PDB file of C-alpha atoms in Angstrom:
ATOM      1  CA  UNK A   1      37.974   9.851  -3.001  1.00 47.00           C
ATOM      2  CA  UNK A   2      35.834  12.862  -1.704  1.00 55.00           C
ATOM      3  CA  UNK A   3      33.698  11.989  -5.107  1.00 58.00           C
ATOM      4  CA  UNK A   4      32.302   9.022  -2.941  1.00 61.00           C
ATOM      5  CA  UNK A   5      29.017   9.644  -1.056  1.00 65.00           C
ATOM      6  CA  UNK A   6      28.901   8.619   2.711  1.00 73.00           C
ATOM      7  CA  UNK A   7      27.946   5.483   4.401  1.00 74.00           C
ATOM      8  CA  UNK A   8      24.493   6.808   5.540  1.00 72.00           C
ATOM      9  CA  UNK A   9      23.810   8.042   1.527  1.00 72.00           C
ATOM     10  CA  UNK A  10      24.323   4.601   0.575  1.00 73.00           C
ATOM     11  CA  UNK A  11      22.384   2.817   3.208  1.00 77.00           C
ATOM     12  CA  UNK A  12      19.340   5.173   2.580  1.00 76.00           C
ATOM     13  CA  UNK A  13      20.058   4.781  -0.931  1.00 75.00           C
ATOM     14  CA  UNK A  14      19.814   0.854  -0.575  1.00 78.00           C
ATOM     15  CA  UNK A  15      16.514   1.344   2.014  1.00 80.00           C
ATOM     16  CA  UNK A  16      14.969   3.076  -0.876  1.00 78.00           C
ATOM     17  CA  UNK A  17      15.960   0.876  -3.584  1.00 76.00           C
ATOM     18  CA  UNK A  18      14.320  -1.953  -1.381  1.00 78.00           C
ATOM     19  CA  UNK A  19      11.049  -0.232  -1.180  1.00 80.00           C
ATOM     20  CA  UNK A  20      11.256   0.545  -4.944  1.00 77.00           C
ATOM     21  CA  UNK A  21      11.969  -3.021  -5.591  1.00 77.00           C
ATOM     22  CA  UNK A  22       9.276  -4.491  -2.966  1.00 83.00           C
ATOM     23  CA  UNK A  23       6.577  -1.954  -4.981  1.00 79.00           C
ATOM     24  CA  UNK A  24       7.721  -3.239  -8.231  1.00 78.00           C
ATOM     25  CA  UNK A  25       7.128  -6.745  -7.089  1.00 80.00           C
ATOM     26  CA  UNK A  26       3.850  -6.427  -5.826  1.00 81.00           C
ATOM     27  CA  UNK A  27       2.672  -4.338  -9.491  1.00 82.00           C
ATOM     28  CA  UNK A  28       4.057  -7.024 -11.197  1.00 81.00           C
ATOM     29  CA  UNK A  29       2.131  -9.924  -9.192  1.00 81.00           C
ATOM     30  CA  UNK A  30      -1.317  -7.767  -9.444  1.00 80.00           C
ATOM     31  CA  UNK A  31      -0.660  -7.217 -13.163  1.00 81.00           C
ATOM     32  CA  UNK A  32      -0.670 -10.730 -13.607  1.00 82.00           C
ATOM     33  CA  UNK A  33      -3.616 -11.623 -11.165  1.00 81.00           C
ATOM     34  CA  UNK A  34      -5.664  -9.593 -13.285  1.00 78.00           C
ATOM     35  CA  UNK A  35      -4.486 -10.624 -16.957  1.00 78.00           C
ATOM     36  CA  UNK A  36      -4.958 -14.417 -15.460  1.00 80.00           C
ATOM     37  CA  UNK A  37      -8.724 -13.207 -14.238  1.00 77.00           C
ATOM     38  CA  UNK A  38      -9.625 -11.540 -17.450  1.00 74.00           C
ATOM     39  CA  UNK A  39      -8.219 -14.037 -19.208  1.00 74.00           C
ATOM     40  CA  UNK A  40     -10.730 -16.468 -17.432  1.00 71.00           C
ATOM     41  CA  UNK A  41     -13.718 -14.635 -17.749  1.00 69.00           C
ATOM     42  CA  UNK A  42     -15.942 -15.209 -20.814  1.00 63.00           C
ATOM     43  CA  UNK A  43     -16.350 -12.811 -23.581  1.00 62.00           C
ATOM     44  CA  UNK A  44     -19.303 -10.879 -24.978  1.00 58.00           C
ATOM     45  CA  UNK A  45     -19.549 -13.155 -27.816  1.00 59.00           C
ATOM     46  CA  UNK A  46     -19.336 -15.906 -25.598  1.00 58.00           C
ATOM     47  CA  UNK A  47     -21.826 -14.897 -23.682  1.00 52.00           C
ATOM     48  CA  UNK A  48     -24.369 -14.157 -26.268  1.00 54.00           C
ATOM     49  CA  UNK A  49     -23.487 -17.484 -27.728  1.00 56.00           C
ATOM     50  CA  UNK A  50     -24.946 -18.856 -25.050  1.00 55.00           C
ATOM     51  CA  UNK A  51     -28.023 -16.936 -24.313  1.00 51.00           C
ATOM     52  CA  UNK A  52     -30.611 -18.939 -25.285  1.00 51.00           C
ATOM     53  CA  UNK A  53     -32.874 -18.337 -28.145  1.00 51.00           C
ATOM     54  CA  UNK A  54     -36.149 -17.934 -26.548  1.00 50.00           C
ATOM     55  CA  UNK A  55     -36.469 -15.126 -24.075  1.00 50.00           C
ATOM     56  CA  UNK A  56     -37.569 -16.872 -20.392  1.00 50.00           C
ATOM     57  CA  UNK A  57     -41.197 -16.460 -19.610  1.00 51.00           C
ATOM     58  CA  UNK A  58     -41.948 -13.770 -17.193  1.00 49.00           C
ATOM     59  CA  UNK A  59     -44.226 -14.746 -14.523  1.00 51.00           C
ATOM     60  CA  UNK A  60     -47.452 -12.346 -14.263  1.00 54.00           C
ATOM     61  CA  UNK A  61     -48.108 -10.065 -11.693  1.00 50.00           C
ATOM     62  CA  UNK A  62     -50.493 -11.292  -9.226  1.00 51.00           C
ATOM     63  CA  UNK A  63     -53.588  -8.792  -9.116  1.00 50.00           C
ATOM     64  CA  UNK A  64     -54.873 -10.014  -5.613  1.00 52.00           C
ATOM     65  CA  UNK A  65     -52.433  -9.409  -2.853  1.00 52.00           C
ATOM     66  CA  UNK A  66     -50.643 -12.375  -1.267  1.00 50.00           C
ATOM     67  CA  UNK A  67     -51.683 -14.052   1.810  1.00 51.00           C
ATOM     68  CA  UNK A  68     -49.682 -12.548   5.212  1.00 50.00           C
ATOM     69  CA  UNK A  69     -48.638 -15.257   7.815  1.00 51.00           C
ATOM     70  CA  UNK A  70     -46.630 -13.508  10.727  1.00 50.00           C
ATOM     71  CA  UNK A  71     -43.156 -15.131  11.394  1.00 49.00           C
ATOM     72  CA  UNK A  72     -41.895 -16.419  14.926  1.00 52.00           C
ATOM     73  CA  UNK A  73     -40.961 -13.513  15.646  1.00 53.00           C
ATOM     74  CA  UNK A  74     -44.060 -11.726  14.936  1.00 52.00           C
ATOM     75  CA  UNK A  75     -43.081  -9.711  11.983  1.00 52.00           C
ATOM     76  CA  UNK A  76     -44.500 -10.420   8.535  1.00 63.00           C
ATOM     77  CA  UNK A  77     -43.398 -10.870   4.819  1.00 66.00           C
ATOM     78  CA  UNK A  78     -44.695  -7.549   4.058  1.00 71.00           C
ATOM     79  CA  UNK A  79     -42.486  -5.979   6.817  1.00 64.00           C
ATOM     80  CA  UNK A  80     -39.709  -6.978   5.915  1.00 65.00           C
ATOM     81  CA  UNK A  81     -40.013  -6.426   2.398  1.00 70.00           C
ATOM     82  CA  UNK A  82     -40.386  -2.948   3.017  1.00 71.00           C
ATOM     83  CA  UNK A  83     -37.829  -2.960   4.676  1.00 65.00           C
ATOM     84  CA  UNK A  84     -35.509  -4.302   2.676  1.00 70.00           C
ATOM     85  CA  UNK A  85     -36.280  -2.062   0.311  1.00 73.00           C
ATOM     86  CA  UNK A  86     -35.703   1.011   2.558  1.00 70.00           C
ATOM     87  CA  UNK A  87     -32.367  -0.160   3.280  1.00 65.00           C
ATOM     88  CA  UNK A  88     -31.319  -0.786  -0.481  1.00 69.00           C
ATOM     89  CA  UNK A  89     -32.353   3.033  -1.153  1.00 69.00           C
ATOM     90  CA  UNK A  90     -30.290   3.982   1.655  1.00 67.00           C
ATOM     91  CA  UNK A  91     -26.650   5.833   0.400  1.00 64.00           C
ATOM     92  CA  UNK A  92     -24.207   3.346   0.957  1.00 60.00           C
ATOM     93  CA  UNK A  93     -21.715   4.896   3.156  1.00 62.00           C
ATOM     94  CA  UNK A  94     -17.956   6.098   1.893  1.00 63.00           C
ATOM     95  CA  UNK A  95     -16.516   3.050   3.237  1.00 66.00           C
ATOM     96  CA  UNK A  96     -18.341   0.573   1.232  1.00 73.00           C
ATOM     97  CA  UNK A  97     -18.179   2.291  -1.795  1.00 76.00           C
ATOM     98  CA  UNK A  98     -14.091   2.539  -1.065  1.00 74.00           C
ATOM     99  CA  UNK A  99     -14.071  -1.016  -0.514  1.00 74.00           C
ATOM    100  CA  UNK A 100     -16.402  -2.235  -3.147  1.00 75.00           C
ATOM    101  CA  UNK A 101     -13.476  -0.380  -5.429  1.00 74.00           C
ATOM    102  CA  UNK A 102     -10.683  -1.758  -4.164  1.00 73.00           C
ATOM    103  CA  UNK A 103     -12.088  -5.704  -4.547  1.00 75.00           C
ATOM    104  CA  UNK A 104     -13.066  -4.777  -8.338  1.00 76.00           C
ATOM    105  CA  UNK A 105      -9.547  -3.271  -8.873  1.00 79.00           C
ATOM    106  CA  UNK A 106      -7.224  -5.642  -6.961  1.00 77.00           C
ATOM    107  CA  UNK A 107      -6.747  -9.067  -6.288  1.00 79.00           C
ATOM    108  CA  UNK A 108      -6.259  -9.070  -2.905  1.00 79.00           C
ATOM    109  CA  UNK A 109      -7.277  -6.033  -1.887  1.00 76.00           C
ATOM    110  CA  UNK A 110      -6.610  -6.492   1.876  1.00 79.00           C
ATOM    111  CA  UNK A 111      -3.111  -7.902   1.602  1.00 83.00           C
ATOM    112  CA  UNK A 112      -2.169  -4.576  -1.116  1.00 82.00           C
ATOM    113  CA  UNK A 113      -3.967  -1.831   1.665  1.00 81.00           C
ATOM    114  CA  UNK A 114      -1.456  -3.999   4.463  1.00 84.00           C
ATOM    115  CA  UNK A 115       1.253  -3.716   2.075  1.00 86.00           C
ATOM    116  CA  UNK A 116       0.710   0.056   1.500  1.00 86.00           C
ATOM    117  CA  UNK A 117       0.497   0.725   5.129  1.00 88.00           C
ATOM    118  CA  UNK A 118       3.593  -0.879   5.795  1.00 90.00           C
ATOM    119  CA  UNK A 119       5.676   1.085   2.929  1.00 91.00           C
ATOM    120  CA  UNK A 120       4.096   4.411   4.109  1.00 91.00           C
ATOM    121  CA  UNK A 121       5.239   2.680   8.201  1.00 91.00           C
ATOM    122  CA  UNK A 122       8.634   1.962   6.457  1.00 92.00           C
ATOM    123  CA  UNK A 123       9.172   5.112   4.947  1.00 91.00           C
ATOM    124  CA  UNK A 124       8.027   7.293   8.287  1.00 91.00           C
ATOM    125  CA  UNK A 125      11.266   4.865   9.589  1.00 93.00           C
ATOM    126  CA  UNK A 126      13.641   5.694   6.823  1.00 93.00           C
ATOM    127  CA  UNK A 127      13.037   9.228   7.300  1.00 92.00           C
ATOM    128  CA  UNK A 128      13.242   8.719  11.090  1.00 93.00           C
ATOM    129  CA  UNK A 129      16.689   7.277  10.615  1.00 94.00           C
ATOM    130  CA  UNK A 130      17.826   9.654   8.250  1.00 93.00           C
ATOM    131  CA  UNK A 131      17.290  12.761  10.362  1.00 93.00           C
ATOM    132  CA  UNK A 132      19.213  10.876  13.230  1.00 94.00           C
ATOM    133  CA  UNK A 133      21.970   9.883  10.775  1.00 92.00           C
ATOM    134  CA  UNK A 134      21.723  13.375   9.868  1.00 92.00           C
ATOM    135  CA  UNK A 135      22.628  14.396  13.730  1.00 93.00           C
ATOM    136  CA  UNK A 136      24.864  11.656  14.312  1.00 92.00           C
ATOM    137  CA  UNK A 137      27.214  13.058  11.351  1.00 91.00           C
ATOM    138  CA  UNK A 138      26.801  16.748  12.520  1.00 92.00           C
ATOM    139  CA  UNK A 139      27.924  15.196  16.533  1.00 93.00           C
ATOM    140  CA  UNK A 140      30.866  13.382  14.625  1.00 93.00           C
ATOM    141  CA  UNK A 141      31.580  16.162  12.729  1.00 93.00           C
ATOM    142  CA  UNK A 142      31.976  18.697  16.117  1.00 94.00           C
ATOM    143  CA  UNK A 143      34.148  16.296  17.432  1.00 94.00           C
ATOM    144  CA  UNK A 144      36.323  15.783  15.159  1.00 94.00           C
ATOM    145  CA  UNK A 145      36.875  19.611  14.796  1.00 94.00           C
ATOM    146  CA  UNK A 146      38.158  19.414  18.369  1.00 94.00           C
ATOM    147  CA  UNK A 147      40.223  16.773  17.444  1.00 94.00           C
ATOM    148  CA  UNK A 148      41.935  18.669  14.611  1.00 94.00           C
ATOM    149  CA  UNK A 149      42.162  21.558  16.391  1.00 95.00           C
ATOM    150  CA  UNK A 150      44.027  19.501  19.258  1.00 95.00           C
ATOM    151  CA  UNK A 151      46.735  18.773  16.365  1.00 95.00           C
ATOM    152  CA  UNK A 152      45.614  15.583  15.190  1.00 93.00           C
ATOM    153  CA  UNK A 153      45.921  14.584  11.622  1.00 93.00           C
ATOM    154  CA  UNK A 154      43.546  13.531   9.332  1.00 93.00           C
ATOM    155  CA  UNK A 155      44.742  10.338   8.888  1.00 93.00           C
ATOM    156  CA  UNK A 156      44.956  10.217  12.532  1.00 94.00           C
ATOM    157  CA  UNK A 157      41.332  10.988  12.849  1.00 94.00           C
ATOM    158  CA  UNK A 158      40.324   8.667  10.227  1.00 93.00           C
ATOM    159  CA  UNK A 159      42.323   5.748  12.358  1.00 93.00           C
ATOM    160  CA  UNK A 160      40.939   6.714  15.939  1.00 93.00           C
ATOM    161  CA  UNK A 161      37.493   6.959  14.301  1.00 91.00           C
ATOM    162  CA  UNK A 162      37.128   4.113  11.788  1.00 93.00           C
ATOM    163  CA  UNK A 163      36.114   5.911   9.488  1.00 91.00           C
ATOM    164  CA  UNK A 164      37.648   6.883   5.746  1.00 93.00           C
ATOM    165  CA  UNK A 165      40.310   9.433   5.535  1.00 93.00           C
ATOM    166  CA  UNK A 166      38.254  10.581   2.747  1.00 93.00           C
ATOM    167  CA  UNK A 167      35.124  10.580   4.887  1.00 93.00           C
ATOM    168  CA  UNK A 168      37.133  12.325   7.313  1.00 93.00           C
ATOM    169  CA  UNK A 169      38.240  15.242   5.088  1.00 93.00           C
ATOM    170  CA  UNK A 170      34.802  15.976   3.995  1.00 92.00           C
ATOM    171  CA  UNK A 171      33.745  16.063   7.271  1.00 92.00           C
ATOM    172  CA  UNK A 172      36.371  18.394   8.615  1.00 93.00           C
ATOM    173  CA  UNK A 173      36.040  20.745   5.491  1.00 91.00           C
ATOM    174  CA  UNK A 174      32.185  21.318   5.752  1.00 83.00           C
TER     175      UNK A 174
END
């Protein structure tokens, strides 16, 4: 039964298989967030359908300039138009752009970016534990070489350690 792999293979095998499965989940749960949302939103026809005929009138430009009264503060309308308008020239920085993305493409976008940092959190584990699996085999391995080369048998070995005489074996013979 040497074909068989080892207990650590299959419980990294079944950690991964997890994370595949918890991904899968989460696809399938946006996927339908957003065919639910676009399903909801109106179409262009719609839209246009209900546009009305006449255009709105546009109001006309005033040609004298508009009367200042200062605030409580002691800043005026024209002030603070200017700048508002100085800040909505200003580049919006990486961040907010990154965000502004991530709301358009995802539901939640803040739950899926927590998700994401726990599978990459999860995954840093699994490969934690599978280096120290890794070691644990090699330390099992060295001893049972002194073992066998005290004249115990495999099946011997297999009983003192709990583990497989199969398991054993492949051990031994690496």
């Amino acid at each position: 039964m040497s074909w068989l792999p080892s207990t650590g293979v299959l419980v990294a095998l079944a950690v991964g298989a997890a994370v595949l499965l918890i991904l899968a989940g989460v696809t399938v749960v946006v996927l339908r967030r957003r065919a639910r949302r676009d399903a909801a939103r109106p179409t262009a026809q719609a839209v246009a359908a209900s546009a009305p005929a006449t255009p709105e009138p546009v109001p006309e430009a005033r040609a004298e300039p508009v009367p200042v009264a200062p605030d409580i503060a002691g800043s005026s309308a024209p002030l603070a138009a200017a700048l508002s308008r100085a800040l909505a020239k200003r580049p919006a920085p990486r961040g907010d752009a990154r965000d502004r993305l991530l709301a358009v493409l995802l539901d939640d976008p803040v739950r899926t970016v927590g998700a994401a940092a726990a599978l990459e959190a999860s995954s840093a584990q699994l490969s934690r534990l599978s280096e120290a699996l890794s070691h644990e085999r090699s330390v099992v391995r060295e001893h049972l070489a002194k073992l066998a080369a005290a004249g115990l048998e495999p099946d011997q070995l297999a009983s003192l350690s709990g583990l497989p005489a199969a398991e054993v074996r492949a051990l031994l013979s690496r």
